[in-house]
mmCIF file of C-alpha atoms in Angstrom:
data_model
loop_
_atom_site.group_PDB
_atom_site.id
_atom_site.type_symbol
_atom_site.label_atom_id
_atom_site.label_comp_id
_atom_site.label_asym_id
_atom_site.label_seq_id
_atom_site.Cartn_x
_atom_site.Cartn_y
_atom_site.Cartn_z
ATOM 1 C CA PRO A 1 -22.461 -9.496 4.129
ATOM 2 C CA PHE A 2 -18.696 -7.726 5.847
ATOM 3 C CA PRO A 3 -19.165 -5.987 8.581
ATOM 4 C CA GLN A 4 -18.527 -1.773 9.132
ATOM 5 C CA PRO A 5 -16.270 -0.748 11.361
ATOM 6 C CA PHE A 6 -16.534 3.620 9.956
ATOM 7 C CA ALA A 7 -19.640 5.104 10.276
ATOM 8 C CA ALA A 8 -21.246 6.243 6.400
ATOM 9 C CA GLY A 9 -21.549 9.208 4.503
ATOM 10 C CA PRO A 10 -19.944 12.158 3.359
ATOM 11 C CA VAL A 11 -17.923 14.781 5.749
ATOM 12 C CA SER A 12 -17.217 18.132 4.476
ATOM 13 C CA ILE A 13 -13.558 19.361 5.106
ATOM 14 C CA VAL A 14 -12.428 22.350 3.943
ATOM 15 C CA GLY A 15 -14.652 22.177 1.219
ATOM 16 C CA VAL A 16 -13.644 19.084 -0.191
ATOM 17 C CA THR A 17 -15.914 16.190 0.793
ATOM 18 C CA VAL A 18 -15.028 13.198 2.020
ATOM 19 C CA GLY A 19 -16.515 9.871 2.480
ATOM 20 C CA ARG A 20 -15.910 8.653 6.208
ATOM 21 C CA ARG A 21 -15.569 5.068 5.215
ATOM 22 C CA ASP A 22 -11.851 6.583 3.585
ATOM 23 C CA ILE A 23 -12.051 9.048 5.564
ATOM 24 C CA GLY A 24 -11.078 5.803 8.395
ATOM 25 C CA ALA A 25 -9.817 3.321 6.268
ATOM 26 C CA PHE A 26 -6.837 6.159 5.653
ATOM 27 C CA LEU A 27 -6.214 6.941 9.384
ATOM 28 C CA VAL A 28 -5.938 2.723 9.290
ATOM 29 C CA GLY A 29 -3.394 2.534 6.701
ATOM 30 C CA LEU A 30 -1.086 5.520 8.319
ATOM 31 C CA GLY A 31 -0.844 3.861 11.446
ATOM 32 C CA ALA A 32 -0.393 0.592 9.557
ATOM 33 C CA VAL A 33 2.613 3.368 8.545
ATOM 34 C CA LEU A 34 3.477 4.243 11.612
ATOM 35 C CA VAL A 35 3.767 1.249 13.613
ATOM 36 C CA LEU A 36 5.985 -0.110 10.530
ATOM 37 C CA GLY A 37 7.895 2.746 10.059
ATOM 38 C CA VAL A 38 8.629 1.983 14.137
ATOM 39 C CA VAL A 39 9.327 -1.546 13.862
ATOM 40 C CA LEU A 40 12.322 -0.875 11.305
ATOM 41 C CA ARG A 41 13.928 1.832 13.156
ATOM 42 C CA SER A 42 14.290 -0.192 16.781
ATOM 43 C CA ARG A 43 17.015 -2.875 16.907
ATOM 44 C CA ILE A 44 13.913 -5.947 15.459
ATOM 45 C CA GLY A 45 14.454 -3.735 12.457
ATOM 46 C CA LEU A 46 18.113 -2.878 12.159
ATOM 47 C CA GLY A 47 18.165 -6.765 12.376
ATOM 48 C CA LEU A 48 15.607 -7.356 9.695
ATOM 49 C CA ARG A 49 18.142 -5.601 7.559
ATOM 50 C CA ALA A 50 20.779 -6.410 8.392
ATOM 51 C CA ALA A 51 19.627 -9.973 6.721
ATOM 52 C CA ALA A 52 18.140 -8.833 3.806
ATOM 53 C CA ALA A 53 20.745 -6.756 3.112
ATOM 54 C CA ASN A 54 24.108 -9.576 3.438
ATOM 55 C CA PRO A 55 22.383 -12.999 4.912
ATOM 56 C CA VAL A 56 26.562 -14.220 5.160
ATOM 57 C CA SER A 57 27.686 -11.728 6.771
ATOM 58 C CA ALA A 58 24.388 -11.056 9.328
ATOM 59 C CA ARG A 59 24.939 -14.663 10.596
ATOM 60 C CA TYR A 60 29.093 -14.029 10.928
ATOM 61 C CA ALA A 61 27.932 -10.839 12.973
ATOM 62 C CA GLY A 62 25.540 -13.167 15.880
ATOM 63 C CA ILE A 63 21.752 -12.510 13.669
ATOM 64 C CA HIS A 64 19.755 -15.842 13.358
ATOM 65 C CA VAL A 65 18.683 -14.529 9.935
ATOM 66 C CA THR A 66 16.054 -17.722 9.834
ATOM 67 C CA ARG A 67 14.040 -16.164 12.824
ATOM 68 C CA PHE A 68 13.931 -12.290 11.333
ATOM 69 C CA THR A 69 13.096 -13.911 7.746
ATOM 70 C CA THR A 70 10.447 -15.365 9.658
ATOM 71 C CA THR A 71 9.746 -12.311 11.145
ATOM 72 C CA ALA A 72 9.868 -10.773 7.855
ATOM 73 C CA TRP A 73 7.092 -12.585 6.637
ATOM 74 C CA GLY A 74 4.893 -12.768 9.468
ATOM 75 C CA ILE A 75 5.657 -8.611 9.394
ATOM 76 C CA ALA A 76 4.470 -8.740 5.346
ATOM 77 C CA CYS A 77 1.064 -11.319 6.243
ATOM 78 C CA ASP A 78 0.081 -8.994 8.812
ATOM 79 C CA LEU A 79 -0.201 -5.342 7.368
ATOM 80 C CA GLY A 80 -1.421 -7.741 4.430
ATOM 81 C CA ALA A 81 -4.450 -8.621 6.007
ATOM 82 C CA VAL A 82 -4.574 -5.040 7.574
ATOM 83 C CA ALA A 83 -4.777 -4.335 3.691
ATOM 84 C CA GLY A 84 -7.486 -6.754 3.036
ATOM 85 C CA THR A 85 -9.453 -6.181 5.723
ATOM 86 C CA VAL A 86 -9.249 -2.526 5.539
ATOM 87 C CA ALA A 87 -10.245 -2.730 1.453
ATOM 88 C CA ALA A 88 -12.922 -5.412 3.066
ATOM 89 C CA THR A 89 -14.835 -2.481 3.980
ATOM 90 C CA LEU A 90 -14.185 -0.329 1.285
ATOM 91 C CA PHE A 91 -15.134 -2.702 -1.689
ATOM 92 C CA GLY A 92 -16.872 -5.466 -0.383
ATOM 93 C CA LEU A 93 -15.635 -8.912 0.539
ATOM 94 C CA GLN A 94 -15.224 -10.554 -3.023
ATOM 95 C CA PRO A 95 -12.841 -13.161 -3.656
ATOM 96 C CA SER A 96 -11.167 -10.192 -6.614
ATOM 97 C CA MET A 97 -11.766 -7.425 -4.426
ATOM 98 C CA LEU A 98 -8.155 -6.341 -4.522
ATOM 99 C CA HIS A 99 -7.015 -7.263 -7.968
ATOM 100 C CA LEU A 100 -6.807 -3.702 -9.140
ATOM 101 C CA GLY A 101 -5.248 -2.219 -5.677
ATOM 102 C CA LEU A 102 -2.594 -4.832 -5.864
ATOM 103 C CA LEU A 103 -2.234 -2.912 -9.427
ATOM 104 C CA TYR A 104 -1.865 0.933 -8.753
ATOM 105 C CA ALA A 105 -0.127 -0.023 -5.141
ATOM 106 C CA LEU A 106 2.395 -1.702 -7.704
ATOM 107 C CA ALA A 107 2.669 1.923 -10.377
ATOM 108 C CA ALA A 108 2.954 3.614 -6.614
ATOM 109 C CA ALA A 109 5.805 1.641 -5.554
ATOM 110 C CA ALA A 110 7.491 1.339 -9.001
ATOM 111 C CA VAL A 111 6.916 4.840 -9.249
ATOM 112 C CA ALA A 112 9.110 5.092 -5.518
ATOM 113 C CA GLY A 113 11.642 3.048 -6.281
ATOM 114 C CA LEU A 114 10.801 -0.407 -5.444
ATOM 115 C CA GLY A 115 13.078 -0.440 -2.869
ATOM 116 C CA SER A 116 12.268 2.991 -1.259
ATOM 117 C CA ALA A 117 9.659 2.847 1.185
ATOM 118 C CA THR A 118 9.895 6.351 2.536
ATOM 119 C CA LEU A 119 8.681 7.521 -1.022
ATOM 120 C CA ALA A 120 5.420 4.532 -1.231
ATOM 121 C CA VAL A 121 2.843 6.457 0.663
ATOM 122 C CA PRO A 122 3.229 10.312 -1.512
ATOM 123 C CA ALA A 123 3.925 7.938 -4.624
ATOM 124 C CA GLY A 124 -0.170 6.107 -3.680
ATOM 125 C CA LEU A 125 -1.563 9.346 -2.351
ATOM 126 C CA GLY A 126 -0.740 10.816 -5.465
ATOM 127 C CA LEU A 127 -1.614 7.875 -7.580
ATOM 128 C CA GLY A 128 -4.707 7.963 -6.349
ATOM 129 C CA VAL A 129 -6.003 11.584 -6.046
ATOM 130 C CA ALA A 130 -4.615 11.692 -9.933
ATOM 131 C CA LEU A 131 -6.467 8.771 -10.916
ATOM 132 C CA GLU A 132 -9.563 10.654 -9.099
ATOM 133 C CA LEU A 133 -8.931 13.235 -10.873
ATOM 134 C CA VAL A 134 -8.303 10.883 -14.627
ATOM 135 C CA GLY A 135 -11.645 8.820 -13.140
ATOM 136 C CA ARG A 136 -14.242 11.672 -12.893
ATOM 137 C CA HIS A 137 -13.052 14.820 -15.434
ATOM 138 C CA VAL A 138 -11.995 10.913 -19.254
ATOM 139 C CA HIS A 139 -15.597 9.551 -19.611
ATOM 140 C CA TRP A 140 -14.680 7.587 -23.147
ATOM 141 C CA LEU A 141 -13.684 5.003 -21.501
ATOM 142 C CA HIS A 142 -17.145 4.111 -19.571
ATOM 143 C CA GLY A 143 -14.996 2.970 -16.101
ATOM 144 C CA GLY A 144 -11.877 1.792 -17.665
ATOM 145 C CA ILE A 145 -10.237 4.379 -17.633
ATOM 146 C CA ARG A 146 -8.710 4.514 -13.848
ATOM 147 C CA PRO A 147 -7.074 0.790 -14.813
ATOM 148 C CA ALA A 148 -5.398 2.013 -17.704
ATOM 149 C CA THR A 149 -3.896 4.915 -15.924
ATOM 150 C CA GLY A 150 -3.015 2.907 -13.091
ATOM 151 C CA LEU A 151 -0.913 0.142 -16.178
ATOM 152 C CA ALA A 152 0.372 2.483 -18.159
ATOM 153 C CA VAL A 153 1.972 4.339 -14.978
ATOM 154 C CA LEU A 154 3.168 1.466 -14.196
ATOM 155 C CA ALA A 155 5.301 1.022 -17.527
ATOM 156 C CA VAL A 156 5.602 4.857 -17.906
ATOM 157 C CA ALA A 157 7.985 3.796 -14.346
ATOM 158 C CA LEU A 158 9.757 0.485 -15.460
ATOM 159 C CA VAL A 159 10.574 2.157 -17.888
ATOM 160 C CA ALA A 160 11.824 5.345 -16.632
ATOM 161 C CA SER A 161 13.609 2.782 -14.051
ATOM 162 C CA ARG A 162 15.260 0.864 -16.473
ATOM 163 C CA ALA A 163 16.948 4.175 -18.100
#
């Protein structure tokens, strides 16, 4: 069992029923995105972007590239820990709890463009809504339509990016 930080049960918002845990997960994710946005717009973010874009020039400019690379990996680990914790509250704690989540995240990132952090969130929200609508209205694959749709979106996005 995994402790549940969010209350169970549905909430009706403007005629749409949403689970309290889903709202909590959304708010935690939104908070993580906002904190990341603040960090990336600070001096640390400037150093991170410089070290990633051109490490040699950044080193000549006096930026300690190794330190900023380590910081970037630390931020990625922190975001992964937040994502894993929130996913465990929604799906339970099991070894394969994020295999579909990672597919959907990669599909959303491919739709947004793999280098665009600002478009990744709207692409993820749009993909989530599309997957929910497909899952609710297409019943002939008996639960397998969502992963197939996510994989199809990923394939189309990758093919479109190559064109």
